[in-house]
Short mmCIF file of C-alpha atoms in Angstrom, two decimals:
data_model
loop_
_atom_site.label_atom_id
_atom_site.label_comp_id
_atom_site.label_asym_id
_atom_site.label_seq_id
_atom_site.Cartn_x
_atom_site.Cartn_y
_atom_site.Cartn_z
CA MET A 9 0.00 0.00 0.00
CA GLY A 10 1.30 3.42 -0.87
CA GLY A 11 1.73 6.27 1.55
CA PRO A 12 -0.69 9.13 1.93
CA GLY A 13 1.16 11.13 -0.68
CA ASP A 14 1.43 8.33 -3.29
CA PRO A 15 -0.67 8.33 -6.49
CA PRO A 16 -3.33 5.62 -6.85
CA GLU A 17 -1.24 3.38 -9.19
CA GLY A 18 2.05 3.73 -7.34
CA THR A 19 5.11 5.78 -7.98
CA PRO A 20 5.82 6.26 -11.68
CA GLU A 21 9.08 5.01 -13.13
CA GLY A 22 11.92 7.45 -13.28
CA SER A 23 10.51 9.57 -10.51
CA PRO A 24 12.57 10.32 -7.47
CA SER A 25 11.46 8.56 -4.31
CA GLY A 26 12.11 8.66 -0.61
CA ALA A 27 12.36 11.45 1.90
CA GLU A 28 14.70 13.34 -0.38
CA ASP A 29 11.89 14.29 -2.77
CA GLU A 30 10.82 17.65 -1.37
CA TYR A 31 8.28 18.19 -4.17
CA ARG A 32 6.53 14.86 -3.82
CA SER A 33 3.44 16.33 -2.12
CA VAL A 34 2.72 18.76 -4.95
CA VAL A 35 3.46 16.77 -8.09
CA PHE A 36 0.52 14.90 -9.65
CA ASP A 37 0.86 12.39 -12.45
CA GLU A 38 -1.71 11.59 -15.10
CA SER A 39 -3.37 8.80 -13.12
CA PHE A 40 -3.95 11.13 -10.13
CA VAL A 41 -5.58 13.72 -12.33
CA ARG A 42 -7.86 11.08 -13.95
CA ALA A 43 -8.91 9.85 -10.52
CA ALA A 44 -9.89 13.35 -9.30
CA ARG A 45 -13.66 13.92 -9.06
CA LEU A 46 -14.79 16.77 -11.23
CA GLN A 47 -18.13 18.53 -10.74
CA GLU A 48 -19.49 21.39 -12.77
CA TYR A 49 -22.35 23.47 -11.27
CA SER A 50 -25.39 24.11 -13.37
CA ALA A 51 -26.44 27.61 -14.30
CA HIS A 52 -29.19 27.58 -11.67
CA GLU A 53 -26.77 26.40 -8.95
CA ARG A 54 -24.28 29.08 -9.90
CA MET A 55 -27.01 31.71 -9.56
CA THR A 56 -28.35 30.54 -6.19
CA ASP A 57 -25.31 29.22 -4.31
CA HIS A 58 -22.60 31.59 -5.36
CA ALA A 59 -22.20 35.29 -4.75
CA PRO A 60 -21.85 37.45 -7.83
CA ALA A 61 -18.31 38.13 -8.91
CA VAL A 62 -18.70 41.89 -8.80
CA ARG A 63 -20.65 44.33 -6.52
CA ARG A 64 -23.96 45.36 -7.92
CA ARG A 65 -24.48 49.09 -8.21
CA VAL A 66 -27.75 50.77 -7.25
CA PRO A 67 -29.22 52.66 -10.16
CA ARG A 68 -28.79 56.42 -9.83
CA HIS A 69 -32.49 57.15 -10.12
CA ARG A 70 -33.16 55.03 -7.00
CA LEU A 71 -30.70 57.14 -4.96
CA LEU A 72 -32.46 60.28 -6.09
CA THR A 73 -35.84 58.83 -5.11
CA ARG A 74 -34.64 58.01 -1.58
CA GLN A 75 -33.15 61.45 -1.12
CA ALA A 76 -36.38 63.09 -2.25
CA LEU A 77 -38.38 60.93 0.16
CA ALA A 78 -36.08 61.84 3.06
CA LEU A 79 -36.44 65.54 2.19
CA VAL A 80 -40.23 65.27 2.16
CA VAL A 81 -40.20 63.59 5.58
CA LEU A 82 -37.94 66.29 7.04
CA LEU A 83 -40.16 69.05 5.66
CA ALA A 84 -43.25 67.38 7.13
CA ILE A 85 -41.61 67.13 10.55
CA ALA A 86 -40.53 70.78 10.43
CA PHE A 87 -44.01 71.92 9.39
CA GLY A 88 -45.66 69.87 12.14
CA THR A 89 -43.29 71.26 14.77
CA ALA A 90 -43.93 74.83 13.68
CA LEU A 91 -47.69 74.25 13.75
CA TYR A 92 -47.52 72.69 17.23
CA LEU A 93 -45.44 75.56 18.63
CA GLY A 94 -47.79 78.08 17.08
CA VAL A 95 -50.79 76.48 18.77
CA ARG A 96 -49.04 76.17 22.14
CA HIS A 97 -47.57 79.67 22.17
CA PRO A 98 -49.16 81.72 24.98
CA TYR A 99 -49.78 84.63 22.62
CA GLY A 100 -50.90 82.57 19.66
CA SER A 101 -54.63 83.21 20.01
CA PRO A 102 -57.15 85.36 21.92
CA GLN A 103 -58.21 82.23 23.80
CA ALA A 104 -54.68 81.67 25.13
CA ARG A 105 -54.32 85.33 26.08
CA ARG A 106 -57.64 85.22 27.89
CA SER A 107 -56.64 82.12 29.86
CA ASP A 108 -53.41 83.72 31.09
CA ALA A 109 -54.92 87.11 31.91
CA PRO A 110 -54.26 88.31 35.48
CA LEU A 111 -56.93 88.41 38.14
CA ARG A 112 -58.90 91.66 38.18
CA THR A 113 -60.13 92.61 41.65
CA THR A 114 -62.68 95.11 42.94
CA VAL A 115 -63.14 95.68 46.66
CA VAL A 116 -65.92 98.06 47.70
CA PRO A 117 -66.20 99.09 51.37
CA LEU A 118 -69.71 99.81 52.63
CA ALA A 119 -69.99 102.49 55.32
CA PRO A 120 -72.89 102.42 57.83
CA ARG A 121 -75.29 105.36 58.13
CA GLY A 122 -75.06 105.47 61.91
CA GLU A 123 -73.83 103.33 64.76
CA VAL A 124 -73.10 99.69 64.07
CA PRO A 125 -75.74 97.56 65.86
CA GLY A 126 -74.48 95.20 68.57
CA ALA A 127 -75.73 92.56 70.98
CA ALA A 128 -74.43 90.37 73.76
CA ASP A 129 -74.32 87.26 71.55
CA ALA A 130 -74.22 86.40 67.88
CA ARG A 131 -77.42 84.35 67.81
CA THR A 132 -79.50 87.37 68.73
CA LEU A 133 -78.01 89.43 65.91
CA PHE A 134 -78.41 86.68 63.32
CA ALA A 135 -82.05 86.24 64.27
CA ARG A 136 -82.74 89.97 63.83
CA GLY A 137 -81.04 90.42 60.45
CA PRO A 138 -81.31 89.31 56.82
CA ALA A 139 -79.03 86.33 57.52
CA ALA A 140 -81.60 84.64 59.77
CA GLY A 141 -82.29 82.01 57.13
CA PHE A 142 -78.67 81.45 56.11
CA VAL A 143 -76.94 78.12 56.65
CA SER A 144 -73.83 77.68 58.75
CA GLY A 145 -70.74 76.84 56.67
CA ILE A 146 -70.30 75.73 53.10
CA GLU A 147 -73.64 73.90 53.11
CA GLY A 148 -75.02 77.34 52.35
CA VAL A 149 -73.50 76.99 48.86
CA PRO A 150 -75.08 73.78 47.53
CA LEU A 151 -73.88 71.98 44.43
CA PRO A 152 -76.14 72.59 41.42
CA ALA A 153 -77.36 69.81 39.17
CA VAL A 154 -74.26 68.41 37.48
CA ARG A 155 -74.46 67.84 33.73
CA ALA A 156 -71.87 67.17 31.09
CA THR A 157 -71.13 69.90 28.56
CA ALA A 158 -70.17 69.58 24.91
CA HIS A 159 -66.47 69.11 25.70
CA PHE A 160 -66.37 68.23 29.41
CA SER A 161 -67.72 65.10 31.06
CA GLU A 162 -70.04 65.05 34.04
CA SER A 163 -67.18 63.99 36.31
CA GLN A 164 -65.05 66.92 35.11
CA VAL A 165 -67.87 69.40 35.79
CA LEU A 166 -68.31 67.92 39.25
CA ALA A 167 -64.56 68.20 39.89
CA ALA A 168 -64.62 71.89 38.93
CA LEU A 169 -67.60 72.67 41.17
CA THR A 170 -66.02 70.78 44.07
CA THR A 171 -62.74 72.68 43.67
CA VAL A 172 -64.60 76.01 43.76
CA ARG A 173 -66.45 75.02 46.93
CA THR A 174 -63.13 74.06 48.49
CA TYR A 175 -61.72 77.44 47.48
CA LEU A 176 -64.66 79.22 49.13
CA VAL A 177 -64.13 77.24 52.34
CA ARG A 178 -60.42 77.98 52.50
CA SER A 179 -60.59 81.63 51.46
CA SER A 180 -63.75 82.68 53.31
CA LEU A 181 -64.35 80.27 56.22
CA ASP A 182 -60.99 78.97 57.44
CA PRO A 183 -60.35 80.61 60.88
CA ASP A 184 -56.58 80.73 60.29
CA VAL A 185 -57.02 82.50 56.95
CA LEU A 186 -59.59 84.91 58.39
CA ALA A 187 -57.20 85.82 61.21
CA GLY A 188 -54.30 86.37 58.80
CA ARG A 189 -52.29 83.44 60.15
CA ALA A 190 -52.26 81.36 56.95
CA ILE A 191 -52.37 81.72 53.18
CA ARG A 192 -51.15 78.30 52.05
CA PRO A 193 -54.62 76.66 52.07
CA VAL A 194 -55.70 79.17 49.41
CA ARG A 195 -52.43 79.29 47.50
CA SER A 196 -52.31 75.51 47.01
CA LEU A 197 -55.53 75.63 44.95
CA LEU A 198 -54.24 78.15 42.41
CA ASP A 199 -52.76 77.45 38.98
CA ALA A 200 -48.98 77.90 38.99
CA ARG A 201 -49.34 80.74 36.48
CA GLN A 202 -51.11 82.85 39.12
CA LEU A 203 -48.79 82.28 42.05
CA GLY A 204 -46.61 85.29 41.26
CA GLN A 205 -49.59 87.64 41.28
CA PHE A 206 -50.98 86.03 44.42
CA ASP A 207 -47.69 86.33 46.31
CA ARG A 208 -47.31 89.97 45.29
CA SER A 209 -50.90 90.69 46.41
CA VAL A 210 -50.33 89.14 49.82
CA ASN A 211 -46.83 90.48 50.47
CA ARG A 212 -47.06 93.90 48.77
CA PRO A 213 -50.76 94.72 48.25
CA ALA A 214 -51.68 97.76 46.19
CA PRO A 215 -54.99 99.44 45.20
CA ASP A 216 -54.36 98.95 41.48
CA GLY A 217 -57.10 96.44 40.70
CA LEU A 218 -54.53 93.65 40.39
CA HIS A 219 -52.84 93.23 43.76
CA ALA A 220 -55.47 93.36 46.49
CA ALA A 221 -55.05 90.50 48.95
CA THR A 222 -58.73 90.85 49.84
CA GLY A 223 -59.62 89.99 46.25
CA TRP A 224 -58.15 86.50 46.76
CA LEU A 225 -59.27 85.82 50.33
CA ILE A 226 -61.04 87.32 53.32
CA ARG A 227 -58.92 88.31 56.29
CA PHE A 228 -59.49 90.76 59.11
CA ASP A 229 -57.02 93.05 60.80
CA PRO A 230 -56.02 90.92 63.83
CA ALA A 231 -55.33 94.07 65.86
CA ARG A 232 -58.93 95.20 65.50
CA ALA A 233 -61.36 92.27 65.40
CA GLU A 234 -61.70 88.53 65.87
CA LEU A 235 -64.44 85.96 65.34
CA ALA A 236 -67.05 85.78 68.08
CA ASP A 237 -68.54 82.65 66.47
CA ASP A 238 -66.75 80.20 64.16
CA ARG A 239 -70.06 79.29 62.51
CA VAL A 240 -70.12 81.75 59.62
CA ARG A 241 -73.54 82.11 57.99
CA VAL A 242 -73.49 81.55 54.22
CA LEU A 243 -75.82 81.76 51.24
CA GLY A 244 -74.60 81.33 47.70
CA THR A 245 -74.90 79.76 44.28
CA LEU A 246 -72.62 78.06 41.76
CA ARG A 247 -72.94 77.79 38.00
CA ALA A 248 -70.77 75.91 35.50
CA ALA A 249 -70.61 76.45 31.73
CA GLU A 250 -68.11 76.21 28.89
CA SER A 251 -66.43 79.44 27.83
CA ASP A 252 -64.81 77.63 24.89
CA ALA A 253 -63.94 74.08 23.85
CA ALA A 254 -60.88 73.95 26.13
CA THR A 255 -62.15 75.96 29.12
CA LEU A 256 -64.77 75.26 31.75
CA GLU A 257 -65.93 78.33 33.67
CA VAL A 258 -67.52 78.33 37.14
CA THR A 259 -69.07 81.43 38.68
CA SER A 260 -69.93 81.77 42.35
CA ASP A 261 -72.03 84.43 44.04
CA SER A 262 -71.95 84.06 47.81
CA THR A 263 -72.71 86.17 50.87
CA PHE A 264 -70.85 85.51 54.13
CA VAL A 265 -71.92 86.94 57.47
CA TYR A 266 -69.38 86.98 60.34
CA ALA A 267 -69.97 87.65 64.02
CA LEU A 268 -67.10 89.82 65.29
CA ARG A 269 -65.95 91.34 68.57
CA PRO A 270 -62.99 93.55 69.52
CA ARG A 271 -59.64 91.84 69.61
CA GLY A 272 -58.75 90.42 73.03
CA SER A 273 -62.18 90.98 74.59
CA THR A 274 -64.18 88.33 76.42
CA GLU A 275 -67.70 87.17 75.69
CA ALA A 276 -68.98 88.81 78.85
CA SER A 277 -67.36 92.20 78.32
CA ALA A 278 -67.73 92.82 74.57
CA ARG A 279 -70.72 93.39 72.36
CA VAL A 280 -70.89 91.40 69.16
CA SER A 281 -71.57 92.89 65.72
CA LEU A 282 -72.12 91.42 62.29
CA PHE A 283 -69.92 91.92 59.26
CA THR A 284 -71.20 91.06 55.77
CA VAL A 285 -69.12 90.16 52.70
CA ARG A 286 -70.54 89.43 49.27
CA ARG A 287 -68.12 87.78 46.85
CA ALA A 288 -68.74 87.33 43.12
CA LEU A 289 -65.93 85.15 41.73
CA THR A 290 -65.18 83.69 38.31
CA PHE A 291 -62.98 80.61 37.97
CA ARG A 292 -61.62 78.91 34.87
CA PHE A 293 -60.42 75.32 34.40
CA ASP A 294 -58.61 73.52 31.63
CA SER A 295 -57.98 69.77 31.51
CA ASP A 296 -54.72 70.09 33.46
CA ASN A 297 -56.42 72.09 36.23
CA LEU A 298 -59.15 69.48 36.53
CA ARG A 299 -56.61 66.68 36.71
CA VAL A 300 -54.62 68.22 39.61
CA GLY A 301 -57.50 69.95 41.43
CA GLN A 302 -56.39 73.55 40.86
CA THR A 303 -58.05 76.59 39.30
CA ARG A 304 -57.51 80.06 37.86
CA LEU A 305 -59.37 82.88 39.57
CA VAL A 306 -59.93 85.46 36.82
CA ALA A 307 -62.40 87.95 38.32
CA SER A 308 -63.21 88.94 41.89
CA THR A 309 -65.69 91.52 43.15
CA THR A 310 -66.08 92.03 46.90
CA GLN A 311 -68.52 94.20 48.82
CA ALA A 312 -67.86 94.36 52.55
CA GLY A 313 -69.22 96.31 55.51
CA PRO A 314 -69.55 97.98 57.84
CA LEU A 315 -66.25 99.66 56.93
CA SER A 316 -64.97 103.18 56.80
CA CYS A 317 -64.35 104.51 53.31
CA THR A 318 -61.11 106.08 54.52
CA GLU A 319 -59.60 102.68 55.35
CA ASP A 320 -57.30 100.83 52.95
CA THR A 321 -58.96 97.51 52.15
CA THR A 322 -56.30 96.03 49.86
CA ALA A 323 -54.28 94.21 52.55
CA ARG A 324 -56.97 93.32 55.09
CA LEU A 325 -60.40 94.37 56.27
CA ARG A 326 -60.72 96.66 59.31
CA PRO A 327 -64.36 96.31 60.38
CA LEU A 328 -66.32 98.90 62.28
CA LEU A 329 -67.57 97.16 65.40
CA ALA A 330 -70.63 97.58 67.64
CA GLY A 331 -71.28 101.21 68.54
CA GLN A 332 -68.76 102.66 66.06
CA THR A 333 -69.73 105.07 63.26
CA ALA A 334 -68.33 106.25 59.93
CA ARG A 335 -69.17 108.91 57.44
CA PRO A 336 -71.02 107.68 54.36
CA GLY A 337 -68.58 107.08 51.57
CA GLY A 338 -70.80 106.91 48.51
CA PRO A 339 -73.61 108.72 46.74
CA GLN A 340 -76.18 105.96 47.24
CA ALA A 341 -76.90 103.11 49.59
CA THR A 342 -75.77 99.62 48.57
CA ASP A 343 -77.35 96.47 49.94
CA PRO A 344 -75.01 93.44 49.51
CA TYR A 345 -77.99 91.11 50.04
CA THR A 346 -79.70 92.32 46.86
CA ASP A 347 -77.13 94.20 44.78
CA ALA A 348 -74.66 91.89 43.08
CA THR A 349 -72.80 94.67 41.28
CA PRO A 350 -71.26 97.51 43.28
CA THR A 351 -72.17 101.02 42.17
CA ALA A 352 -69.22 102.99 43.56
CA VAL A 353 -65.67 102.69 44.85
CA CYS A 354 -67.15 103.18 48.32
CA GLY A 355 -70.83 102.80 49.13
CA THR A 356 -73.20 103.32 51.99
CA LEU A 357 -74.36 100.23 53.82
CA SER A 358 -78.13 100.05 53.60
CA ASP A 359 -80.09 99.99 56.83
CA ALA A 360 -81.83 96.89 55.51
CA ALA A 361 -78.51 95.05 55.54
CA GLN A 362 -78.05 95.58 59.28
CA PRO A 363 -79.70 93.62 62.09
CA LYS A 364 -82.52 95.42 63.88
CA ALA A 365 -81.65 96.91 67.26
#
């Protein structure tokens, strides 16, 4: 048997042999070539099993088509971005400008014609005045029938009405807010876009129609008066309606009657008097406000008395208490129980708005 390098029919004559033949492994004779298995691939096999000999080139018109398509996509993205930014821009439309408008406030003090009526206890005064039928607390402002609007669901309308009632409680009934000890309960309900105006109104109030603290909340001068009864008498209404497709508007018209006495006095030594505040407020909500339970207060009109027309009412209210008097400050009497719109910068408190002596 031949070695692994021998041809099939042995070593041919005349050929070198042995370990000295350094070319033995690469020399093939005729019998070796005949014994080799030859296989030629068919045309189909050459097409499917073998890569082409040269790199195929993409036709030039295809490259142009892809570039044009990419350009169209980029233009569409740029146009969509510009359209989105135009819609979202705060000055892009009257609707956006109206939503971001600052709160406008009106505070009208009502001066009494004569002495402020007083009594030994609050119940006697409430029974003798127009607030005899009022309810204690926020129950005096009941929820209206809740119905969905064209663009807001019933649950969203309910959420808006509930937020407004909460605002009325915190800004008009909370003892700490009324005494000037707290503002956070009110501030936490406001849209972030209004916090700057609110903080300026509370910290640096001014009679400019924009920065009156008493337009946002009710608080008394703690050096002059304090509550004689925590049960504030209330009567009010709420109404919800769309102002546009993206805004739900809630209006409240509520009258609050407080029993007050001089600061630091005792029940036995001080006479109690009543102080009346009528607040007409307009709130607006968008979908974000409804989701987080916040609102934008956009209009606030407050009538309050008995007050002196010479007092500054932008920072806090300084009530006239039992037995005190003030000069009339307006050309005609104003009754906060019947007149929703004030008629002057300072008015005269109608006798009908006071409890009977």
